[in-house]
Amino acid sequence: MAKDKLFTPGTIGPLKIRNRTIRSAGFEGMCPGGFPSDSLINYHRSVAAGGIGMTTVAYVSVTNGGRTFSHQAWMRPEAIPYFKKLTDAVHREGAAVSVQLGHAGNMGDSKVSGDRAVSPSGRLCLFGLTLPRKMSESDIEELARAHGRAVAMACEAGFDAVEIHAGHGYLISQFLSPFTNRRTDRFGGSLENRARFLRMVMKEARKAAGKKTAVLVKTNLEDGFSGGMDKKEGIEVAKILEDEGADALVLSGGFTSKTPFYMLRGLTPHRELISYQKDPLIKLGMIMFSRIMIRDYPYTEAFFLEDAVKIRDAVKLPLVYVGGLVSRKKIDEVLGRGFDFVAIARALVAETDFVDRIRKDPSHVSKCLRCGPCNSCVATMYMGEMRCTYEG
């Protein structure tokens, strides 16, 4: 019975998880100087204590040049003891812990890293007003290897799983999307060519993970705009990832530099986003154009479900549903449609013990639903420490 599935153990590759809930990789900030802080450790420990099956540390770059914020971590040997402290804290609460690994590509901030941003085609990116350098084949090969090195360090730090970020308009997604990939060599043109970098990353990640660490991949159902990767190609990418040995897929959508709230839905916190912006030029641009350039998308619970079901029909590997879950009733429905796990972010910002709450009271609904969702918690990441600001 679907209603009994939620609190049963589940398996992703070599990893057994105590129930079917995963804390989604929603960016927390909380990494001043690029190192996990006590606040980050305490947050994930609290989510684990609150009943989650597995919690995911969000966006950790595989290189310094792949960062977009100064309070964003990157995986390097000096950071391993900090991450080990986090994984130990989560394990003491009985949960598993994963880390999302990726590279920002054309959204990388040179003021943070000192390095010029890179991208498949070197085109202007309005997110952060960057003019990235077009990647050479040696750049592509090196960044694929960087993903493998980051996976190896994540294993050393005690993570049970890694999540390769291949969605949301980050670097792998930039290669997959015809909007950002205008190359004419073997990395551009057909989807098979555009997916070549993804295959290279997966080979490095699988080799580094070995047989003890699960490899999940966050991938787009679609980019969410004309000229981007569409739903048909989203299905083909899922098949490619199954072929490359992914242990599970996390199904999302949207493009941070083009359709940032497609993946979130609800209200866009324009005022908060503007007030938290430190760069005066970007702040002025946001004051003038944010309401024109950043589109609102209506929120309905489980808003990706009907598109995600098409992936369920196309592949056999475990699937993680993510997108707007705030109630036990809808979670049970999603699990009943053939998904193996559900991923939750905003509800766990508002209530770190959300999972225990819906275990004890199946009628409980997250206050995220009551706030709009307002998405103000998303804006707080610019200040360095994600938090819920809703007081209702």
PDB file of N, CA and C in Angstrom, residues 256-347:
ATOM      1  N   THR A 256      18.634  28.266 -13.790  1.00  0.00           N
ATOM      2  CA  THR A 256      18.841  29.349 -12.832  1.00  0.00           C
ATOM      3  C   THR A 256      19.036  30.700 -13.509  1.00  0.00           C
ATOM      4  N   SER A 257      19.760  30.744 -14.620  1.00  0.00           N
ATOM      5  CA  SER A 257      20.038  32.019 -15.275  1.00  0.00           C
ATOM      6  C   SER A 257      18.913  32.492 -16.194  1.00  0.00           C
ATOM      7  N   LYS A 258      17.868  31.679 -16.336  1.00  0.00           N
ATOM      8  CA  LYS A 258      16.797  32.010 -17.278  1.00  0.00           C
ATOM      9  C   LYS A 258      15.408  31.879 -16.647  1.00  0.00           C
ATOM     10  N   THR A 259      15.153  30.779 -15.963  1.00  0.00           N
ATOM     11  CA  THR A 259      13.846  30.521 -15.343  1.00  0.00           C
ATOM     12  C   THR A 259      14.051  30.055 -13.898  1.00  0.00           C
ATOM     13  N   PRO A 260      14.622  30.904 -13.027  1.00  0.00           N
ATOM     14  CA  PRO A 260      15.035  30.444 -11.693  1.00  0.00           C
ATOM     15  C   PRO A 260      13.902  29.933 -10.820  1.00  0.00           C
ATOM     16  N   PHE A 261      12.697  30.455 -10.968  1.00  0.00           N
ATOM     17  CA  PHE A 261      11.614  30.023 -10.091  1.00  0.00           C
ATOM     18  C   PHE A 261      10.718  28.969 -10.728  1.00  0.00           C
ATOM     19  N   TYR A 262      11.118  28.474 -11.901  1.00  0.00           N
ATOM     20  CA  TYR A 262      10.426  27.328 -12.496  1.00  0.00           C
ATOM     21  C   TYR A 262      10.589  26.102 -11.606  1.00  0.00           C
ATOM     22  N   MET A 263      11.723  25.984 -10.938  1.00  0.00           N
ATOM     23  CA  MET A 263      12.012  24.826 -10.095  1.00  0.00           C
ATOM     24  C   MET A 263      11.421  24.961  -8.699  1.00  0.00           C
ATOM     25  N   LEU A 264      10.881  26.130  -8.361  1.00  0.00           N
ATOM     26  CA  LEU A 264      10.393  26.399  -7.008  1.00  0.00           C
ATOM     27  C   LEU A 264       8.893  26.657  -6.974  1.00  0.00           C
ATOM     28  N   ARG A 265       8.423  27.471  -7.901  1.00  0.00           N
ATOM     29  CA  ARG A 265       7.022  27.905  -7.992  1.00  0.00           C
ATOM     30  C   ARG A 265       6.659  28.787  -6.789  1.00  0.00           C
ATOM     31  N   GLY A 266       5.537  29.453  -6.893  1.00  0.00           N
ATOM     32  CA  GLY A 266       5.131  30.365  -5.836  1.00  0.00           C
ATOM     33  C   GLY A 266       5.572  31.786  -6.144  1.00  0.00           C
ATOM     34  N   LEU A 267       5.677  32.605  -5.121  1.00  0.00           N
ATOM     35  CA  LEU A 267       5.990  34.018  -5.273  1.00  0.00           C
ATOM     36  C   LEU A 267       7.487  34.248  -5.440  1.00  0.00           C
ATOM     37  N   THR A 268       7.834  35.269  -6.200  1.00  0.00           N
ATOM     38  CA  THR A 268       9.232  35.671  -6.323  1.00  0.00           C
ATOM     39  C   THR A 268       9.508  36.782  -5.322  1.00  0.00           C
ATOM     40  N   PRO A 269      10.466  36.604  -4.410  1.00  0.00           N
ATOM     41  CA  PRO A 269      10.733  37.615  -3.369  1.00  0.00           C
ATOM     42  C   PRO A 269      11.612  38.746  -3.893  1.00  0.00           C
ATOM     43  N   HIS A 270      11.073  39.556  -4.809  1.00  0.00           N
ATOM     44  CA  HIS A 270      11.869  40.596  -5.458  1.00  0.00           C
ATOM     45  C   HIS A 270      12.516  41.528  -4.448  1.00  0.00           C
ATOM     46  N   ARG A 271      11.737  42.023  -3.501  1.00  0.00           N
ATOM     47  CA  ARG A 271      12.260  43.001  -2.542  1.00  0.00           C
ATOM     48  C   ARG A 271      13.439  42.436  -1.756  1.00  0.00           C
ATOM     49  N   GLU A 272      13.297  41.191  -1.290  1.00  0.00           N
ATOM     50  CA  GLU A 272      14.368  40.579  -0.510  1.00  0.00           C
ATOM     51  C   GLU A 272      15.598  40.311  -1.369  1.00  0.00           C
ATOM     52  N   LEU A 273      15.384  39.828  -2.604  1.00  0.00           N
ATOM     53  CA  LEU A 273      16.502  39.555  -3.496  1.00  0.00           C
ATOM     54  C   LEU A 273      17.301  40.827  -3.777  1.00  0.00           C
ATOM     55  N   ILE A 274      16.598  41.919  -3.950  1.00  0.00           N
ATOM     56  CA  ILE A 274      17.274  43.202  -4.214  1.00  0.00           C
ATOM     57  C   ILE A 274      18.013  43.682  -2.967  1.00  0.00           C
ATOM     58  N   SER A 275      17.369  43.603  -1.809  1.00  0.00           N
ATOM     59  CA  SER A 275      17.989  44.122  -0.585  1.00  0.00           C
ATOM     60  C   SER A 275      19.218  43.334  -0.172  1.00  0.00           C
ATOM     61  N   TYR A 276      19.274  42.046  -0.505  1.00  0.00           N
ATOM     62  CA  TYR A 276      20.409  41.218  -0.115  1.00  0.00           C
ATOM     63  C   TYR A 276      21.575  41.309  -1.108  1.00  0.00           C
ATOM     64  N   GLN A 277      21.349  41.912  -2.278  1.00  0.00           N
ATOM     65  CA  GLN A 277      22.386  41.969  -3.301  1.00  0.00           C
ATOM     66  C   GLN A 277      23.449  43.009  -2.940  1.00  0.00           C
ATOM     67  N   LYS A 278      24.703  42.608  -2.954  1.00  0.00           N
ATOM     68  CA  LYS A 278      25.804  43.489  -2.552  1.00  0.00           C
ATOM     69  C   LYS A 278      26.446  44.218  -3.729  1.00  0.00           C
ATOM     70  N   ASP A 279      26.446  43.609  -4.911  1.00  0.00           N
ATOM     71  CA  ASP A 279      27.067  44.246  -6.068  1.00  0.00           C
ATOM     72  C   ASP A 279      26.174  45.401  -6.542  1.00  0.00           C
ATOM     73  N   PRO A 280      26.670  46.658  -6.515  1.00  0.00           N
ATOM     74  CA  PRO A 280      25.804  47.801  -6.839  1.00  0.00           C
ATOM     75  C   PRO A 280      25.264  47.780  -8.258  1.00  0.00           C
ATOM     76  N   LEU A 281      26.062  47.299  -9.219  1.00  0.00           N
ATOM     77  CA  LEU A 281      25.597  47.266 -10.604  1.00  0.00           C
ATOM     78  C   LEU A 281      24.482  46.248 -10.779  1.00  0.00           C
ATOM     79  N   ILE A 282      24.665  45.061 -10.189  1.00  0.00           N
ATOM     80  CA  ILE A 282      23.633  44.030 -10.279  1.00  0.00           C
ATOM     81  C   ILE A 282      22.387  44.474  -9.522  1.00  0.00           C
ATOM     82  N   LYS A 283      22.599  45.134  -8.384  1.00  0.00           N
ATOM     83  CA  LYS A 283      21.456  45.620  -7.584  1.00  0.00           C
ATOM     84  C   LYS A 283      20.628  46.615  -8.383  1.00  0.00           C
ATOM     85  N   LEU A 284      21.303  47.546  -9.075  1.00  0.00           N
ATOM     86  CA  LEU A 284      20.588  48.521  -9.896  1.00  0.00           C
ATOM     87  C   LEU A 284      19.818  47.823 -11.010  1.00  0.00           C
ATOM     88  N   GLY A 285      20.464  46.854 -11.653  1.00  0.00           N
ATOM     89  CA  GLY A 285      19.795  46.109 -12.716  1.00  0.00           C
ATOM     90  C   GLY A 285      18.564  45.378 -12.204  1.00  0.00           C
ATOM     91  N   MET A 286      18.666  44.812 -11.002  1.00  0.00           N
ATOM     92  CA  MET A 286      17.528  44.100 -10.434  1.00  0.00           C
ATOM     93  C   MET A 286      16.388  45.052 -10.097  1.00  0.00           C
ATOM     94  N   ILE A 287      16.731  46.238  -9.584  1.00  0.00           N
ATOM     95  CA  ILE A 287      15.693  47.226  -9.276  1.00  0.00           C
ATOM     96  C   ILE A 287      14.920  47.580 -10.551  1.00  0.00           C
ATOM     97  N   MET A 288      15.642  47.703 -11.651  1.00  0.00           N
ATOM     98  CA  MET A 288      15.027  48.138 -12.904  1.00  0.00           C
ATOM     99  C   MET A 288      14.305  47.007 -13.641  1.00  0.00           C
ATOM    100  N   PHE A 289      14.878  45.784 -13.586  1.00  0.00           N
ATOM    101  CA  PHE A 289      14.395  44.754 -14.506  1.00  0.00           C
ATOM    102  C   PHE A 289      13.943  43.449 -13.870  1.00  0.00           C
ATOM    103  N   SER A 290      14.116  43.260 -12.547  1.00  0.00           N
ATOM    104  CA  SER A 290      13.841  41.932 -11.982  1.00  0.00           C
ATOM    105  C   SER A 290      12.393  41.501 -12.184  1.00  0.00           C
ATOM    106  N   ARG A 291      11.452  42.420 -12.097  1.00  0.00           N
ATOM    107  CA  ARG A 291      10.039  42.043 -12.248  1.00  0.00           C
ATOM    108  C   ARG A 291       9.693  41.734 -13.702  1.00  0.00           C
ATOM    109  N   ILE A 292      10.543  42.168 -14.619  1.00  0.00           N
ATOM    110  CA  ILE A 292      10.342  41.849 -16.026  1.00  0.00           C
ATOM    111  C   ILE A 292      11.034  40.536 -16.375  1.00  0.00           C
ATOM    112  N   MET A 293      12.240  40.342 -15.841  1.00  0.00           N
ATOM    113  CA  MET A 293      13.063  39.207 -16.249  1.00  0.00           C
ATOM    114  C   MET A 293      12.784  37.937 -15.447  1.00  0.00           C
ATOM    115  N   ILE A 294      12.375  38.084 -14.174  1.00  0.00           N
ATOM    116  CA  ILE A 294      12.139  36.901 -13.346  1.00  0.00           C
ATOM    117  C   ILE A 294      10.643  36.638 -13.285  1.00  0.00           C
ATOM    118  N   ARG A 295      10.245  35.567 -13.888  1.00  0.00           N
ATOM    119  CA  ARG A 295       8.827  35.239 -14.010  1.00  0.00           C
ATOM    120  C   ARG A 295       8.336  34.427 -12.811  1.00  0.00           C
ATOM    121  N   ASP A 296       7.105  34.697 -12.379  1.00  0.00           N
ATOM    122  CA  ASP A 296       6.447  33.877 -11.358  1.00  0.00           C
ATOM    123  C   ASP A 296       5.825  32.643 -12.025  1.00  0.00           C
ATOM    124  N   TYR A 297       5.821  31.531 -11.290  1.00  0.00           N
ATOM    125  CA  TYR A 297       5.156  30.311 -11.740  1.00  0.00           C
ATOM    126  C   TYR A 297       4.182  29.877 -10.655  1.00  0.00           C
ATOM    127  N   PRO A 298       2.919  29.670 -10.992  1.00  0.00           N
ATOM    128  CA  PRO A 298       1.930  29.303  -9.974  1.00  0.00           C
ATOM    129  C   PRO A 298       2.324  28.020  -9.253  1.00  0.00           C
ATOM    130  N   TYR A 299       2.121  28.003  -7.946  1.00  0.00           N
ATOM    131  CA  TYR A 299       2.444  26.823  -7.140  1.00  0.00           C
ATOM    132  C   TYR A 299       1.231  25.914  -7.020  1.00  0.00           C
ATOM    133  N   THR A 300       1.440  24.640  -7.287  1.00  0.00           N
ATOM    134  CA  THR A 300       0.508  23.589  -6.896  1.00  0.00           C
ATOM    135  C   THR A 300       1.348  22.477  -6.299  1.00  0.00           C
ATOM    136  N   GLU A 301       0.838  21.783  -5.317  1.00  0.00           N
ATOM    137  CA  GLU A 301       1.636  20.758  -4.670  1.00  0.00           C
ATOM    138  C   GLU A 301       1.983  19.648  -5.668  1.00  0.00           C
ATOM    139  N   ALA A 302       3.237  19.196  -5.625  1.00  0.00           N
ATOM    140  CA  ALA A 302       3.752  18.167  -6.540  1.00  0.00           C
ATOM    141  C   ALA A 302       3.655  18.625  -7.993  1.00  0.00           C
ATOM    142  N   PHE A 303       4.128  19.846  -8.264  1.00  0.00           N
ATOM    143  CA  PHE A 303       3.940  20.459  -9.579  1.00  0.00           C
ATOM    144  C   PHE A 303       4.705  19.768 -10.704  1.00  0.00           C
ATOM    145  N   PHE A 304       5.733  18.968 -10.404  1.00  0.00           N
ATOM    146  CA  PHE A 304       6.462  18.251 -11.450  1.00  0.00           C
ATOM    147  C   PHE A 304       5.930  16.832 -11.693  1.00  0.00           C
ATOM    148  N   LEU A 305       4.910  16.423 -10.982  1.00  0.00           N
ATOM    149  CA  LEU A 305       4.543  15.011 -10.949  1.00  0.00           C
ATOM    150  C   LEU A 305       4.202  14.441 -12.324  1.00  0.00           C
ATOM    151  N   GLU A 306       3.353  15.107 -13.080  1.00  0.00           N
ATOM    152  CA  GLU A 306       2.907  14.531 -14.349  1.00  0.00           C
ATOM    153  C   GLU A 306       4.056  14.405 -15.344  1.00  0.00           C
ATOM    154  N   ASP A 307       4.987  15.339 -15.340  1.00  0.00           N
ATOM    155  CA  ASP A 307       6.157  15.223 -16.207  1.00  0.00           C
ATOM    156  C   ASP A 307       7.102  14.132 -15.701  1.00  0.00           C
ATOM    157  N   ALA A 308       7.258  14.036 -14.384  1.00  0.00           N
ATOM    158  CA  ALA A 308       8.168  13.040 -13.812  1.00  0.00           C
ATOM    159  C   ALA A 308       7.685  11.618 -14.068  1.00  0.00           C
ATOM    160  N   VAL A 309       6.388  11.415 -14.122  1.00  0.00           N
ATOM    161  CA  VAL A 309       5.833  10.083 -14.397  1.00  0.00           C
ATOM    162  C   VAL A 309       6.311   9.565 -15.753  1.00  0.00           C
ATOM    163  N   LYS A 310       6.545  10.473 -16.704  1.00  0.00           N
ATOM    164  CA  LYS A 310       7.023  10.049 -18.022  1.00  0.00           C
ATOM    165  C   LYS A 310       8.429   9.453 -17.931  1.00  0.00           C
ATOM    166  N   ILE A 311       9.224   9.934 -17.009  1.00  0.00           N
ATOM    167  CA  ILE A 311      10.554   9.343 -16.780  1.00  0.00           C
ATOM    168  C   ILE A 311      10.393   7.966 -16.141  1.00  0.00           C
ATOM    169  N   ARG A 312       9.436   7.854 -15.225  1.00  0.00           N
ATOM    170  CA  ARG A 312       9.189   6.565 -14.574  1.00  0.00           C
ATOM    171  C   ARG A 312       8.855   5.492 -15.614  1.00  0.00           C
ATOM    172  N   ASP A 313       8.153   5.885 -16.655  1.00  0.00           N
ATOM    173  CA  ASP A 313       7.782   4.932 -17.703  1.00  0.00           C
ATOM    174  C   ASP A 313       8.967   4.561 -18.602  1.00  0.00           C
ATOM    175  N   ALA A 314      10.041   5.385 -18.571  1.00  0.00           N
ATOM    176  CA  ALA A 314      11.136   5.214 -19.529  1.00  0.00           C
ATOM    177  C   ALA A 314      12.355   4.495 -18.960  1.00  0.00           C
ATOM    178  N   VAL A 315      12.508   4.465 -17.629  1.00  0.00           N
ATOM    179  CA  VAL A 315      13.700   3.869 -17.018  1.00  0.00           C
ATOM    180  C   VAL A 315      13.294   2.964 -15.861  1.00  0.00           C
ATOM    181  N   LYS A 316      14.233   2.120 -15.456  1.00  0.00           N
ATOM    182  CA  LYS A 316      13.950   1.165 -14.383  1.00  0.00           C
ATOM    183  C   LYS A 316      14.645   1.519 -13.057  1.00  0.00           C
ATOM    184  N   LEU A 317      15.652   2.390 -13.092  1.00  0.00           N
ATOM    185  CA  LEU A 317      16.408   2.680 -11.877  1.00  0.00           C
ATOM    186  C   LEU A 317      15.570   3.485 -10.888  1.00  0.00           C
ATOM    187  N   PRO A 318      15.960   3.529  -9.604  1.00  0.00           N
ATOM    188  CA  PRO A 318      15.192   4.289  -8.609  1.00  0.00           C
ATOM    189  C   PRO A 318      15.087   5.770  -8.976  1.00  0.00           C
ATOM    190  N   LEU A 319      13.916   6.335  -8.726  1.00  0.00           N
ATOM    191  CA  LEU A 319      13.667   7.744  -9.000  1.00  0.00           C
ATOM    192  C   LEU A 319      13.276   8.468  -7.720  1.00  0.00           C
ATOM    193  N   VAL A 320      13.808   9.681  -7.596  1.00  0.00           N
ATOM    194  CA  VAL A 320      13.490  10.557  -6.468  1.00  0.00           C
ATOM    195  C   VAL A 320      12.632  11.693  -7.002  1.00  0.00           C
ATOM    196  N   TYR A 321      11.420  11.834  -6.475  1.00  0.00           N
ATOM    197  CA  TYR A 321      10.555  12.938  -6.887  1.00  0.00           C
ATOM    198  C   TYR A 321      10.874  14.160  -6.025  1.00  0.00           C
ATOM    199  N   VAL A 322      11.024  15.335  -6.661  1.00  0.00           N
ATOM    200  CA  VAL A 322      11.191  16.595  -5.932  1.00  0.00           C
ATOM    201  C   VAL A 322      10.288  17.635  -6.576  1.00  0.00           C
ATOM    202  N   GLY A 323       9.734  18.523  -5.735  1.00  0.00           N
ATOM    203  CA  GLY A 323       8.926  19.605  -6.281  1.00  0.00           C
ATOM    204  C   GLY A 323       7.642  19.853  -5.532  1.00  0.00           C
ATOM    205  N   GLY A 324       7.687  20.704  -4.507  1.00  0.00           N
ATOM    206  CA  GLY A 324       6.476  21.225  -3.892  1.00  0.00           C
ATOM    207  C   GLY A 324       5.724  20.298  -2.972  1.00  0.00           C
ATOM    208  N   LEU A 325       6.407  19.424  -2.254  1.00  0.00           N
ATOM    209  CA  LEU A 325       5.717  18.509  -1.337  1.00  0.00           C
ATOM    210  C   LEU A 325       5.652  19.118   0.062  1.00  0.00           C
ATOM    211  N   VAL A 326       4.434  19.256   0.578  1.00  0.00           N
ATOM    212  CA  VAL A 326       4.250  19.856   1.909  1.00  0.00           C
ATOM    213  C   VAL A 326       3.267  19.070   2.774  1.00  0.00           C
ATOM    214  N   SER A 327       2.783  17.896   2.300  1.00  0.00           N
ATOM    215  CA  SER A 327       1.794  17.151   3.076  1.00  0.00           C
ATOM    216  C   SER A 327       2.007  15.647   2.924  1.00  0.00           C
ATOM    217  N   ARG A 328       1.604  14.904   3.939  1.00  0.00           N
ATOM    218  CA  ARG A 328       1.683  13.445   3.901  1.00  0.00           C
ATOM    219  C   ARG A 328       0.782  12.883   2.795  1.00  0.00           C
ATOM    220  N   LYS A 329      -0.366  13.489   2.607  1.00  0.00           N
ATOM    221  CA  LYS A 329      -1.300  12.986   1.607  1.00  0.00           C
ATOM    222  C   LYS A 329      -0.679  12.997   0.215  1.00  0.00           C
ATOM    223  N   LYS A 330      -0.054  14.095  -0.157  1.00  0.00           N
ATOM    224  CA  LYS A 330       0.536  14.193  -1.493  1.00  0.00           C
ATOM    225  C   LYS A 330       1.789  13.329  -1.605  1.00  0.00           C
ATOM    226  N   ILE A 331       2.565  13.229  -0.534  1.00  0.00           N
ATOM    227  CA  ILE A 331       3.740  12.346  -0.545  1.00  0.00           C
ATOM    228  C   ILE A 331       3.319  10.907  -0.808  1.00  0.00           C
ATOM    229  N   ASP A 332       2.285  10.457  -0.129  1.00  0.00           N
ATOM    230  CA  ASP A 332       1.788   9.099  -0.351  1.00  0.00           C
ATOM    231  C   ASP A 332       1.322   8.909  -1.796  1.00  0.00           C
ATOM    232  N   GLU A 333       0.703   9.937  -2.356  1.00  0.00           N
ATOM    233  CA  GLU A 333       0.244   9.854  -3.743  1.00  0.00           C
ATOM    234  C   GLU A 333       1.427   9.705  -4.686  1.00  0.00           C
ATOM    235  N   VAL A 334       2.479  10.497  -4.472  1.00  0.00           N
ATOM    236  CA  VAL A 334       3.668  10.432  -5.323  1.00  0.00           C
ATOM    237  C   VAL A 334       4.309   9.045  -5.238  1.00  0.00           C
ATOM    238  N   LEU A 335       4.474   8.536  -4.032  1.00  0.00           N
ATOM    239  CA  LEU A 335       5.066   7.204  -3.874  1.00  0.00           C
ATOM    240  C   LEU A 335       4.189   6.139  -4.537  1.00  0.00           C
ATOM    241  N   GLY A 336       2.889   6.367  -4.540  1.00  0.00           N
ATOM    242  CA  GLY A 336       1.970   5.437  -5.176  1.00  0.00           C
ATOM    243  C   GLY A 336       2.014   5.469  -6.691  1.00  0.00           C
ATOM    244  N   ARG A 337       2.648   6.510  -7.254  1.00  0.00           N
ATOM    245  CA  ARG A 337       2.778   6.609  -8.717  1.00  0.00           C
ATOM    246  C   ARG A 337       4.075   5.973  -9.214  1.00  0.00           C
ATOM    247  N   GLY A 338       4.773   5.265  -8.335  1.00  0.00           N
ATOM    248  CA  GLY A 338       5.947   4.517  -8.778  1.00  0.00           C
ATOM    249  C   GLY A 338       7.284   5.115  -8.427  1.00  0.00           C
ATOM    250  N   PHE A 339       7.288   6.182  -7.644  1.00  0.00           N
ATOM    251  CA  PHE A 339       8.556   6.782  -7.246  1.00  0.00           C
ATOM    252  C   PHE A 339       9.072   6.102  -5.981  1.00  0.00           C
ATOM    253  N   ASP A 340      10.387   6.025  -5.890  1.00  0.00           N
ATOM    254  CA  ASP A 340      11.005   5.269  -4.804  1.00  0.00           C
ATOM    255  C   ASP A 340      11.267   6.125  -3.574  1.00  0.00           C
ATOM    256  N   PHE A 341      11.532   7.412  -3.793  1.00  0.00           N
ATOM    257  CA  PHE A 341      11.822   8.339  -2.710  1.00  0.00           C
ATOM    258  C   PHE A 341      11.209   9.690  -3.037  1.00  0.00           C
ATOM    259  N   VAL A 342      11.022  10.507  -1.998  1.00  0.00           N
ATOM    260  CA  VAL A 342      10.596  11.890  -2.193  1.00  0.00           C
ATOM    261  C   VAL A 342      11.647  12.799  -1.574  1.00  0.00           C
ATOM    262  N   ALA A 343      11.922  13.918  -2.249  1.00  0.00           N
ATOM    263  CA  ALA A 343      12.878  14.905  -1.746  1.00  0.00           C
ATOM    264  C   ALA A 343      12.134  16.171  -1.358  1.00  0.00           C
ATOM    265  N   ILE A 344      12.540  16.755  -0.255  1.00  0.00           N
ATOM    266  CA  ILE A 344      11.843  17.885   0.345  1.00  0.00           C
ATOM    267  C   ILE A 344      12.876  18.938   0.713  1.00  0.00           C
ATOM    268  N   ALA A 345      12.576  20.217   0.457  1.00  0.00           N
ATOM    269  CA  ALA A 345      13.508  21.285   0.826  1.00  0.00           C
ATOM    270  C   ALA A 345      12.831  22.325   1.710  1.00  0.00           C
ATOM    271  N   ARG A 346      11.909  23.118   1.119  1.00  0.00           N
ATOM    272  CA  ARG A 346      11.352  24.252   1.865  1.00  0.00           C
ATOM    273  C   ARG A 346      10.654  23.828   3.159  1.00  0.00           C
ATOM    274  N   ALA A 347       9.943  22.707   3.129  1.00  0.00           N
ATOM    275  CA  ALA A 347       9.265  22.260   4.351  1.00  0.00           C
ATOM    276  C   ALA A 347      10.250  21.964   5.463  1.00  0.00           C
TER     277      ALA A 347
END
